[in-house]
Coordinates of C-alpha atoms in Angstrom, one line a residue:
Chain A
M1197 CA 0.0 0.0 0.0
K1198 CA 1.7 3.2 -1.3
D1199 CA -0.9 5.9 -1.6
L1200 CA -3.8 6.7 0.5
V1201 CA -6.5 9.3 -0.4
L1202 CA -8.4 10.7 2.6
A1203 CA -11.5 12.8 1.8
Y1204 CA -11.7 15.6 4.4
D1205 CA -14.7 18.0 4.8
C1206 CA -13.8 19.5 8.2
S1207 CA -16.6 17.5 9.9
D1208 CA -16.3 15.3 13.1
S1209 CA -16.6 12.1 11.0
A1210 CA -13.8 13.5 8.7
D1211 CA -11.5 14.0 11.7
K1212 CA -12.2 10.4 12.7
A1213 CA -11.4 9.3 9.2
F1214 CA -8.2 11.5 9.3
A1215 CA -7.0 9.7 12.5
F1216 CA -7.6 6.3 11.0
G1217 CA -5.8 7.3 7.8
L1218 CA -2.9 8.7 9.6
D1219 CA -2.4 5.6 11.6
L1220 CA -2.7 3.4 8.4
A1221 CA -0.3 5.6 6.5
V1222 CA 2.4 5.5 9.3
R1223 CA 2.0 1.7 9.6
Y1224 CA 2.5 1.1 5.9
Q1225 CA 4.8 4.1 5.4
A1226 CA 2.4 5.2 2.6
T1227 CA 1.9 8.7 1.1
L1228 CA -1.2 10.3 2.6
H1229 CA -3.2 12.5 0.2
V1230 CA -5.7 14.7 2.0
L1231 CA -8.4 15.9 -0.4
S1232 CA -11.1 18.5 0.2
V1233 CA -13.9 19.4 -2.2
A1234 CA -15.5 22.7 -2.4
R1235 CA -19.1 22.5 -3.5
P1236 CA -20.7 25.3 -5.4
P1237 CA -24.2 26.1 -4.6
E1238 CA -27.1 24.3 -6.5
P1239 CA -27.7 25.6 -8.9
P1240 CA -24.4 27.6 -9.2
S1241 CA -25.4 31.3 -9.3
M1242 CA -23.2 34.2 -10.6
V1243 CA -20.7 35.8 -8.2
E1244 CA -21.9 33.6 -5.2
T1245 CA -20.3 30.5 -6.8
Q1246 CA -16.9 32.1 -6.8
E1247 CA -17.3 33.5 -3.3
V1248 CA -18.3 30.1 -2.1
L1249 CA -15.3 28.4 -3.7
E1250 CA -12.9 31.0 -2.4
E1251 CA -14.3 30.8 1.1
S1252 CA -14.3 27.0 1.1
E1253 CA -10.7 26.8 -0.1
A1254 CA -9.5 29.4 2.6
R1255 CA -11.4 27.2 5.4
F1256 CA -9.9 23.9 4.1
R1257 CA -6.4 25.5 3.9
E1258 CA -6.7 26.7 7.5
S1259 CA -7.8 23.1 8.6
F1260 CA -4.9 21.6 6.7
R1261 CA -2.5 23.4 9.1
G1262 CA -3.8 21.6 12.1
L1263 CA -3.7 18.2 10.2
D1264 CA -0.3 18.8 9.0
E1265 CA 0.9 19.4 12.5
Q1266 CA -0.7 16.1 13.7
A1267 CA 0.9 14.2 10.9
R1268 CA 4.4 15.6 11.4
V1269 CA 4.2 14.6 15.1
Q1270 CA 4.1 11.1 13.7
G1271 CA 6.8 11.7 11.2
L1272 CA 4.5 11.9 8.2
V1273 CA 4.2 14.7 5.7
P1274 CA 0.8 14.5 4.0
L1275 CA 0.0 16.1 0.7
F1276 CA -3.0 18.4 0.6
E1277 CA -5.4 19.3 -2.3
V1278 CA -8.5 21.3 -2.7
R1279 CA -10.8 20.6 -5.7
A1280 CA -14.2 21.9 -6.6
G1281 CA -17.3 20.2 -7.7
H1282 CA -19.4 17.1 -6.7
P1283 CA -17.6 15.5 -3.9
A1284 CA -18.0 11.8 -4.9
E1285 CA -16.9 12.7 -8.5
Q1286 CA -13.8 14.6 -7.3
I1287 CA -12.7 12.0 -4.8
V1288 CA -12.9 9.1 -7.4
R1289 CA -11.2 11.3 -10.0
Y1290 CA -8.3 12.4 -7.7
A1291 CA -7.8 8.8 -6.5
E1292 CA -7.5 7.7 -10.1
E1293 CA -5.0 10.5 -10.8
V1294 CA -2.7 9.6 -7.9
E1295 CA -3.2 5.9 -8.5
A1296 CA -4.4 5.5 -4.9
D1297 CA -4.5 2.1 -3.3
V1298 CA -7.1 3.0 -0.8
I1299 CA -9.7 5.8 -0.3
I1300 CA -10.7 6.7 3.2
L1301 CA -13.7 8.8 4.1
G1302 CA -15.9 9.4 7.1
H1303 CA -19.5 8.2 7.4
R1304 CA -21.8 11.4 7.4
G1305 CA -24.9 9.2 8.1
H1306 CA -27.9 11.3 9.1
S1307 CA -26.1 14.6 9.2
L1308 CA -27.2 15.2 5.6
S1309 CA -30.5 16.8 5.0
F1310 CA -33.0 15.1 2.6
V1311 CA -32.4 17.6 0.0
D1312 CA -28.6 17.3 0.4
R1313 CA -29.0 13.6 -0.2
W1314 CA -31.0 14.2 -3.3
L1315 CA -28.6 16.6 -4.7
V1316 CA -25.3 15.0 -3.8
G1317 CA -26.6 11.5 -2.9
S1318 CA -24.6 9.4 -0.3
I1319 CA -21.1 10.4 -1.1
S1320 CA -19.6 7.1 0.3
K1321 CA -22.1 5.0 -1.6
R1322 CA -21.1 6.7 -4.8
V1323 CA -17.4 6.5 -4.1
L1324 CA -17.9 2.8 -3.3
T1325 CA -19.7 2.3 -6.6
Y1326 CA -17.2 4.1 -8.9
A1327 CA -13.8 3.9 -7.2
H1328 CA -11.1 1.9 -8.9
C1329 CA -9.6 0.8 -5.6
T1330 CA -10.5 -0.3 -2.1
V1331 CA -12.7 2.1 -0.2
I1332 CA -12.8 2.4 3.6
V1333 CA -15.7 4.2 5.4
V1334 CA -14.8 5.1 8.9
R1335 CA -17.7 5.2 11.5
Chain B
M1107 CA -39.0 56.7 10.3
T1108 CA -40.4 53.9 12.4
G1109 CA -42.2 52.2 9.5
V1110 CA -39.0 52.4 7.5
W1111 CA -36.9 50.6 10.2
A1112 CA -39.7 48.1 10.8
T1113 CA -39.8 47.3 7.1
A1114 CA -36.2 47.1 6.9
A1115 CA -36.1 44.7 9.8
L1116 CA -38.8 42.6 8.2
W1117 CA -36.7 42.4 4.9
L1118 CA -33.5 41.6 6.5
G1119 CA -35.3 38.8 8.6
L1120 CA -36.6 37.3 5.5
A1121 CA -33.1 37.6 4.0
L1122 CA -31.7 35.7 7.1
V1123 CA -34.3 33.0 6.7
A1124 CA -33.5 32.6 3.1
T1125 CA -29.8 32.4 3.9
L1126 CA -30.4 29.7 6.5
I1127 CA -32.5 27.7 4.1
S1128 CA -29.9 28.1 1.4
R1129 CA -27.2 26.8 3.8
W1130 CA -29.4 23.9 5.1
L1131 CA -30.4 22.8 1.6
H1132 CA -27.1 23.9 -0.1
V1133 CA -29.0 25.8 -2.8
A1134 CA -28.0 29.1 -4.3
T1135 CA -28.9 32.0 -2.0
A1136 CA -30.5 33.9 -5.0
L1137 CA -32.9 31.0 -5.5
S1138 CA -33.7 30.8 -1.8
E1139 CA -34.5 34.5 -1.6
I1140 CA -36.8 34.4 -4.6
V1141 CA -38.8 31.6 -3.1
V1142 CA -38.9 33.3 0.4
G1143 CA -40.1 36.4 -1.4
V1144 CA -42.9 34.4 -3.1
V1145 CA -44.0 32.7 0.2
A1146 CA -43.7 35.8 2.3
Q1147 CA -45.8 37.9 -0.1
F1148 CA -48.4 35.1 -0.2
I1149 CA -48.6 34.5 3.5
L1150 CA -48.0 38.1 4.8
G1151 CA -50.1 39.5 2.1
A1152 CA -53.0 37.3 2.8
A1153 CA -52.8 37.9 6.6
L1154 CA -51.8 41.6 6.8
G1155 CA -52.5 43.1 3.3
G1156 CA -50.8 43.2 0.0
A1157 CA -48.5 46.2 0.7
V1158 CA -47.1 45.0 3.9
L1159 CA -43.8 44.2 2.4
G1160 CA -43.5 47.7 1.0
A1161 CA -42.0 46.1 -2.2
N1162 CA -42.9 49.4 -4.1
D1163 CA -41.4 51.8 -1.5
S1164 CA -38.9 54.0 -3.1
W1165 CA -36.1 53.1 -0.7
V1166 CA -36.8 49.3 -1.3
K1167 CA -36.8 49.8 -5.1
F1168 CA -33.4 51.7 -4.7
L1169 CA -31.7 49.0 -2.7
A1170 CA -33.1 46.2 -4.9
G1171 CA -32.0 48.2 -8.1
A1172 CA -28.6 48.8 -6.6
G1173 CA -28.3 45.1 -5.8
A1174 CA -29.0 44.1 -9.4
I1175 CA -26.5 46.7 -10.7
V1176 CA -23.6 45.8 -8.4
L1177 CA -24.2 42.0 -8.8
T1178 CA -24.2 42.4 -12.7
F1179 CA -21.0 44.5 -12.4
L1180 CA -19.3 41.9 -10.4
A1181 CA -20.5 39.1 -12.7
G1182 CA -19.1 41.1 -15.7
A1183 CA -15.8 41.7 -13.8
E1184 CA -15.2 37.9 -13.7
L1185 CA -14.5 37.7 -17.4
D1186 CA -11.1 36.8 -18.6
P1187 CA -10.6 39.6 -21.2
G1188 CA -7.4 37.9 -22.6
V1189 CA -9.6 35.0 -23.9
L1190 CA -12.1 37.3 -25.5
K1191 CA -9.3 39.0 -27.4
S1192 CA -7.4 35.9 -28.4
Q1193 CA -10.4 33.9 -29.5
W1194 CA -13.0 36.5 -30.2
K1195 CA -14.4 34.9 -33.4
A1196 CA -15.2 31.6 -31.8
T1197 CA -16.5 33.1 -28.6
V1198 CA -18.7 35.5 -30.4
V1199 CA -20.1 33.0 -32.8
I1200 CA -20.8 30.5 -30.0
G1201 CA -22.3 33.3 -27.7
L1202 CA -24.5 34.5 -30.5
V1203 CA -25.8 31.0 -31.2
G1204 CA -26.3 30.4 -27.6
F1205 CA -28.5 33.5 -27.4
T1206 CA -30.3 33.4 -30.7
A1207 CA -31.7 29.8 -30.4
P1208 CA -33.5 30.3 -27.1
F1209 CA -34.4 33.9 -27.8
L1210 CA -36.2 33.0 -31.0
G1211 CA -37.6 29.7 -29.7
C1212 CA -39.0 31.1 -26.5
A1213 CA -40.4 34.1 -28.2
A1214 CA -42.0 32.0 -30.9
A1215 CA -43.5 29.7 -28.2
A1216 CA -45.0 32.8 -26.3
Y1217 CA -46.4 34.3 -29.4
L1218 CA -47.6 31.2 -31.3
L1219 CA -48.6 28.9 -28.4
L1220 CA -49.6 31.3 -25.6
H1221 CA -50.7 34.2 -27.8
W1222 CA -48.8 36.9 -25.8
T1223 CA -48.4 40.3 -27.5
V1224 CA -45.3 40.8 -29.7
M1225 CA -43.4 42.8 -27.1
A1226 CA -44.3 40.4 -24.2
S1227 CA -43.1 37.5 -26.5
W1228 CA -39.8 39.2 -27.2
L1229 CA -39.4 39.7 -23.4
A1230 CA -40.0 36.1 -22.8
G1231 CA -37.3 35.3 -25.4
V1232 CA -34.8 37.6 -23.6
A1233 CA -35.7 36.4 -20.1
L1234 CA -35.2 32.7 -21.2
S1235 CA -32.2 33.3 -23.5
T1236 CA -29.4 33.4 -20.8
T1237 CA -26.8 30.9 -20.1
S1238 CA -25.6 30.8 -16.5
V1239 CA -21.9 31.5 -16.6
A1240 CA -21.8 30.2 -13.0
V1241 CA -23.2 26.8 -14.0
V1242 CA -20.9 26.4 -17.0
Y1243 CA -17.8 27.6 -14.8
S1244 CA -18.7 25.0 -12.2
V1245 CA -19.0 22.2 -14.9
M1246 CA -15.7 23.3 -16.4
L1247 CA -14.0 23.4 -13.0
E1248 CA -15.3 19.9 -12.2
L1249 CA -14.1 18.6 -15.5
G1250 CA -10.7 20.3 -15.1
L1251 CA -11.4 22.2 -18.4
N1252 CA -11.5 25.8 -17.0
T1253 CA -7.8 26.3 -17.6
T1254 CA -7.8 24.9 -21.1
E1255 CA -8.2 27.2 -24.1
Y1256 CA -11.4 25.2 -24.9
G1257 CA -12.8 25.8 -21.5
K1258 CA -11.9 29.4 -21.4
A1259 CA -13.4 30.0 -24.9
V1260 CA -16.7 28.4 -23.8
L1261 CA -16.8 30.5 -20.7
A1262 CA -16.0 33.7 -22.7
A1263 CA -18.8 32.7 -25.0
C1264 CA -21.2 32.6 -22.1
F1265 CA -20.3 36.1 -21.2
V1266 CA -20.9 37.1 -24.8
N1267 CA -24.4 35.2 -24.6
D1268 CA -25.3 37.1 -21.5
L1269 CA -23.9 40.3 -22.9
V1270 CA -26.2 40.0 -25.9
T1271 CA -29.1 39.2 -23.6
V1272 CA -28.4 42.4 -21.6
I1273 CA -28.1 44.5 -24.9
A1274 CA -31.2 43.1 -26.2
L1275 CA -33.0 43.9 -22.9
G1276 CA -31.5 47.4 -22.8
L1277 CA -32.3 48.2 -26.4
I1278 CA -35.3 46.2 -27.7
F1279 CA -37.8 47.7 -25.3
S1280 CA -36.5 51.4 -25.2
P1281 CA -37.8 53.8 -27.8
F1282 CA -34.9 54.9 -30.0
T1283 CA -34.7 58.6 -29.3
L1284 CA -32.1 61.3 -28.9
H1285 CA -31.9 60.1 -25.2
T1286 CA -30.8 56.6 -26.6
L1287 CA -28.1 58.2 -28.7
V1288 CA -26.7 60.2 -26.0
F1289 CA -26.6 57.1 -23.7
V1290 CA -24.9 55.0 -26.2
L1291 CA -22.3 57.7 -26.9
V1292 CA -21.6 58.4 -23.3
C1293 CA -21.3 54.7 -22.6
L1294 CA -18.9 54.3 -25.6
V1295 CA -16.6 57.0 -24.3
A1296 CA -16.8 55.6 -20.7
F1297 CA -15.8 52.1 -21.9
V1298 CA -12.9 53.4 -23.7
A1299 CA -11.6 55.8 -21.0
L1300 CA -12.3 53.7 -17.9
P1301 CA -9.7 50.9 -18.4
W1302 CA -7.1 53.6 -18.8
L1303 CA -8.3 55.9 -16.1
T1304 CA -9.3 53.6 -13.4
P1305 CA -6.1 51.8 -12.5
R1306 CA -4.2 55.1 -12.5
F1307 CA -6.7 56.8 -10.3
F1308 CA -6.6 53.9 -7.9
R1309 CA -2.8 53.9 -7.8
R1310 CA -2.8 57.7 -7.1
Y1311 CA -5.5 57.9 -4.5
G1312 CA -6.5 54.4 -3.5
G1313 CA -5.4 52.0 -0.8
R1314 CA -6.7 53.9 2.2
P1315 CA -9.4 53.0 4.7
S1316 CA -11.8 55.5 3.2
E1317 CA -12.7 53.0 0.5
L1318 CA -12.2 55.4 -2.4
E1319 CA -12.3 52.5 -4.8
A1320 CA -15.8 51.3 -3.8
K1321 CA -17.0 54.9 -3.9
Y1322 CA -15.7 55.4 -7.4
I1323 CA -17.2 52.1 -8.7
L1324 CA -20.6 52.8 -7.1
L1325 CA -20.4 56.4 -8.6
L1326 CA -19.9 55.0 -12.1
L1327 CA -22.6 52.3 -11.8
F1328 CA -25.2 54.8 -10.5
A1329 CA -24.3 57.5 -12.9
L1330 CA -24.5 55.3 -16.0
G1331 CA -27.6 53.7 -14.4
A1332 CA -29.2 57.0 -14.2
L1333 CA -28.4 57.7 -17.8
A1334 CA -29.7 54.3 -18.9
S1335 CA -33.1 55.0 -17.1
W1336 CA -33.2 58.5 -18.6
A1337 CA -33.0 56.7 -21.9
D1338 CA -35.7 54.3 -20.9
S1339 CA -33.2 51.5 -21.0
E1340 CA -32.0 48.9 -18.2
P1341 CA -29.3 50.1 -15.7
V1342 CA -27.8 46.6 -15.6
L1343 CA -26.7 47.1 -19.2
P1344 CA -24.0 49.6 -18.5
A1345 CA -23.2 47.8 -15.2
Y1346 CA -22.4 44.5 -17.0
L1347 CA -20.3 46.3 -19.6
I1348 CA -18.4 48.3 -17.1
G1349 CA -17.7 45.0 -15.3
M1350 CA -16.3 43.6 -18.5
V1351 CA -14.2 46.5 -19.4
L1352 CA -12.8 46.7 -16.0
A1353 CA -12.3 42.9 -15.6
G1354 CA -8.5 43.2 -16.4
T1355 CA -8.1 45.8 -13.6
V1356 CA -10.7 46.0 -10.9
G1357 CA -11.6 42.3 -11.5
K1358 CA -8.2 41.3 -10.5
D1359 CA -8.3 43.3 -7.2
H1360 CA -9.5 40.5 -4.9
V1361 CA -9.7 42.7 -1.9
L1362 CA -12.0 45.2 -3.6
V1363 CA -14.1 42.5 -5.2
R1364 CA -14.5 40.8 -1.8
R1365 CA -15.5 44.0 -0.2
L1366 CA -18.2 44.7 -2.9
R1367 CA -19.4 41.1 -2.7
T1368 CA -20.0 41.7 1.2
L1369 CA -22.0 44.7 0.5
T1370 CA -23.9 43.0 -2.3
F1371 CA -24.8 39.7 -0.6
G1372 CA -25.0 41.2 2.9
L1373 CA -27.5 44.1 2.1
L1374 CA -28.3 44.7 -1.6
T1375 CA -29.2 41.5 -3.4
P1376 CA -31.6 40.2 -0.7
F1377 CA -33.7 43.2 -1.4
Y1378 CA -33.5 42.5 -5.2
F1379 CA -34.3 38.7 -5.2
I1380 CA -36.9 38.9 -2.3
R1381 CA -38.7 41.7 -4.2
A1382 CA -38.5 39.8 -7.5
G1383 CA -40.2 36.9 -5.7
S1384 CA -42.8 39.0 -4.0
F1385 CA -44.3 40.0 -7.3
V1386 CA -45.0 36.4 -8.3
S1387 CA -48.7 35.5 -8.3
L1388 CA -49.2 31.9 -7.0
G1389 CA -52.8 32.2 -8.0
A1390 CA -51.9 33.0 -11.6
L1391 CA -49.6 30.0 -11.6
A1392 CA -52.1 27.6 -10.1
A1393 CA -54.7 28.9 -12.6
A1394 CA -52.7 28.1 -15.8
P1395 CA -49.9 25.6 -15.0
L1396 CA -49.7 24.7 -18.7
T1397 CA -48.3 28.1 -19.5
F1398 CA -45.3 27.5 -17.2
L1399 CA -44.7 24.2 -18.8
V1400 CA -44.8 25.5 -22.3
L1401 CA -42.2 28.2 -21.5
F1402 CA -40.0 25.9 -19.5
A1403 CA -40.1 23.3 -22.4
A1404 CA -39.4 25.9 -24.9
K1405 CA -36.3 27.1 -22.8
M1406 CA -35.0 23.5 -22.4
V1407 CA -35.5 22.4 -26.0
S1408 CA -34.1 25.6 -27.7
K1409 CA -31.2 25.8 -25.3
S1410 CA -30.3 22.2 -25.8
I1411 CA -30.5 22.8 -29.6
G1412 CA -27.7 25.2 -29.2
V1413 CA -25.6 23.2 -26.5
Y1414 CA -25.8 19.6 -27.4
P1415 CA -24.2 20.0 -30.9
A1416 CA -21.2 21.6 -29.1
T1417 CA -20.8 18.7 -26.9
L1418 CA -20.9 16.4 -29.9
V1419 CA -18.2 18.5 -31.6
F1420 CA -15.9 18.2 -28.5
R1421 CA -16.6 14.4 -28.4
Y1422 CA -18.2 14.1 -25.0
P1423 CA -19.3 10.5 -24.1
R1424 CA -23.0 10.1 -24.1
L1425 CA -23.7 10.6 -20.4
E1426 CA -21.5 13.6 -20.2
R1427 CA -23.2 15.1 -23.2
A1428 CA -26.6 14.8 -21.4
Y1429 CA -25.1 16.0 -18.2
T1430 CA -23.5 19.0 -19.6
T1431 CA -26.4 19.9 -21.7
L1432 CA -28.8 19.7 -18.8
L1433 CA -26.6 21.9 -16.6
M1434 CA -25.9 24.4 -19.3
S1435 CA -29.6 24.9 -19.8
T1436 CA -30.1 26.8 -16.5
G1437 CA -30.1 30.5 -15.9
L1438 CA -31.4 32.5 -12.9
T1439 CA -30.2 36.0 -12.3
F1440 CA -30.4 37.7 -15.8
G1441 CA -33.7 35.7 -16.4
S1442 CA -35.3 37.3 -13.2
I1443 CA -33.7 40.8 -14.0
S1444 CA -35.3 40.6 -17.5
A1445 CA -38.6 39.6 -16.2
L1446 CA -38.8 42.2 -13.6
F1447 CA -37.8 44.8 -16.2
G1448 CA -40.7 43.7 -18.3
L1449 CA -43.1 43.9 -15.3
T1450 CA -42.0 47.3 -14.2
H1451 CA -42.0 48.9 -17.7
G1452 CA -45.5 47.5 -18.4
V1453 CA -44.3 45.1 -21.1
I1454 CA -45.8 42.1 -19.4
T1455 CA -48.6 41.5 -16.8
Q1456 CA -48.1 40.2 -13.4
A1457 CA -49.4 36.7 -14.6
Q1458 CA -46.9 36.6 -17.4
Y1459 CA -44.2 37.8 -15.0
S1460 CA -45.1 34.9 -12.6
Y1461 CA -45.0 32.3 -15.5
L1462 CA -41.5 33.6 -16.6
I1463 CA -40.1 33.5 -13.1
A1464 CA -41.4 30.1 -12.5
A1465 CA -39.9 29.0 -15.8
V1466 CA -36.5 30.7 -14.9
I1467 CA -36.5 29.0 -11.5
G1468 CA -37.6 25.7 -13.0
S1469 CA -34.9 25.8 -15.7
A1470 CA -32.3 26.5 -12.9
V1471 CA -33.5 23.8 -10.5
I1472 CA -35.0 20.8 -12.5
P1473 CA -32.0 20.2 -14.8
T1474 CA -29.7 20.3 -11.8
L1475 CA -31.8 17.8 -10.0
I1476 CA -32.1 15.4 -12.8
A1477 CA -28.3 15.8 -13.7
N1478 CA -27.3 15.0 -10.2
A1479 CA -29.8 12.1 -9.6
F1480 CA -29.4 10.2 -12.9
Y1481 CA -26.3 11.4 -14.8
L1482 CA -23.4 11.2 -12.6
P1483 CA -20.7 10.2 -15.2
R1484 CA -19.2 6.8 -14.6
H1485 CA -15.8 7.9 -15.9
L1486 CA -15.8 11.4 -15.0
I1487 CA -12.9 12.8 -17.0
P1488 CA -12.3 11.3 -20.5
R1489 CA -8.6 10.7 -20.9
E1490 CA -6.6 13.1 -23.1
T1491 CA -6.5 10.5 -25.8
Q1492 CA -10.3 10.2 -25.9
R1493 CA -10.8 14.0 -26.0
G1494 CA -8.8 14.6 -29.1
D1495 CA -7.3 18.1 -29.0
V1496 CA -8.3 19.0 -25.5
H1497 CA -5.4 19.2 -23.1
L1498 CA -6.4 18.5 -19.5
E1499 CA -4.6 20.4 -16.7
P1500 CA -4.9 20.2 -12.9
V1501 CA -7.2 22.8 -11.5
P1502 CA -5.1 25.6 -9.9
Q1503 CA -6.0 26.6 -6.5
G1504 CA -7.7 30.0 -6.1
E1505 CA -8.5 30.2 -9.8
G1506 CA -11.1 32.8 -10.5
L1507 CA -13.4 33.2 -13.4
G1508 CA -10.9 35.7 -14.8

């Protein structure tokens, strides 16, 4: 196992997934790729979309600092990336790009609203369906 | 003044509710605000009287109008002027086709099927002819095409499409008089002078806490907006054009743009979108739902006729063709601006306005729902070898529309 992709959205479940992924990466001496996906509003609207993307990226970059410190304590230097779009789509795509062996993501469960589920669907379910590699959903 | 403060508190309360809804449902704030405006007018109007929101109070009209103007300016400022210069033939052709197909298709549907008047039919064509730059940008971003020449050209074409829409709105419905001539000439002078003058003025006097830059931009927008109104045209026309001509200077000043966004989203656009929603008559929609369906279908079919061939030319696989076509069929802001212009200038009735707003919202929401529910592409990005001449590059961080 050489490359792990960890999907991170700043939620509590994502923090759990990060802790799990970090542990796995340390054990296997693998490269940990932390990916966050900025979601434009649905439907994307003028000016607001750019604002949401910029704000999301700034928030993710801020979170990455803390994650980086945690990882460095354990002797690991993760790679961080922010993409924009549908979360499941971008996670699968990024995993293919870096030829990941495993995708790790947190289980959002009931924290998504009904409309959120309709718009985005279950992210973990879609990643499981379309990913080229092993997928671990951390509860 | 008590009444004004109370009304202002009511509107900002509605804006807050709309923002919370947009956050919970992850929908565009503009959409949420329009719907909140519709519901608020329906409920509060029935309970407390039709004028309770004060949508026609002069100060509400001013804030709403300023919201449309500044929002349109910011949208124009997101253009990448370099692409328009380097690929102007392709972008102009695609943009014109993207406008013409739905413009003629929807106008014909309104005139022939719904028996609207000629001017009301043209207005329906204008309102339903826009392509949402934001939607196309998001699709390009997701597919990693926003940094390619192809992606930039399509985005620039969308700006051209919306520009033609705004020009059509500003000129078709205004009588061509001496006022129009003065308006056009002053605009031409301003568009030539501003890209030269503005950066020099900002360098000389800007960069201080007094927010000289914001005052300068608002002065330009309001002055040319006044001139547009004097010529019986639409103030968003010069606003969009000023945004485009200043995209290479002001558009690249992220600090200024973010300050203007704060002003726009925090105070101005809630008044615009809630007001636009408050004029929708649910009774009219319930009385003739088929009218909405005709307009919606006309928009979707005519827009698809323009978009789908483009996806064929660029060899999108089948699912991505449908996905992109569905998403590119949407449009919200310019559609509502056009419909509100028609209502306030007596071109369309309140019932016709309601159908148009419903069609605009439907065309923004329904394709997105369908696309997300049924057309998530299996292989999201066709490989370079499959895409022919399209070169895929990673999405750079912090990339703007410009």
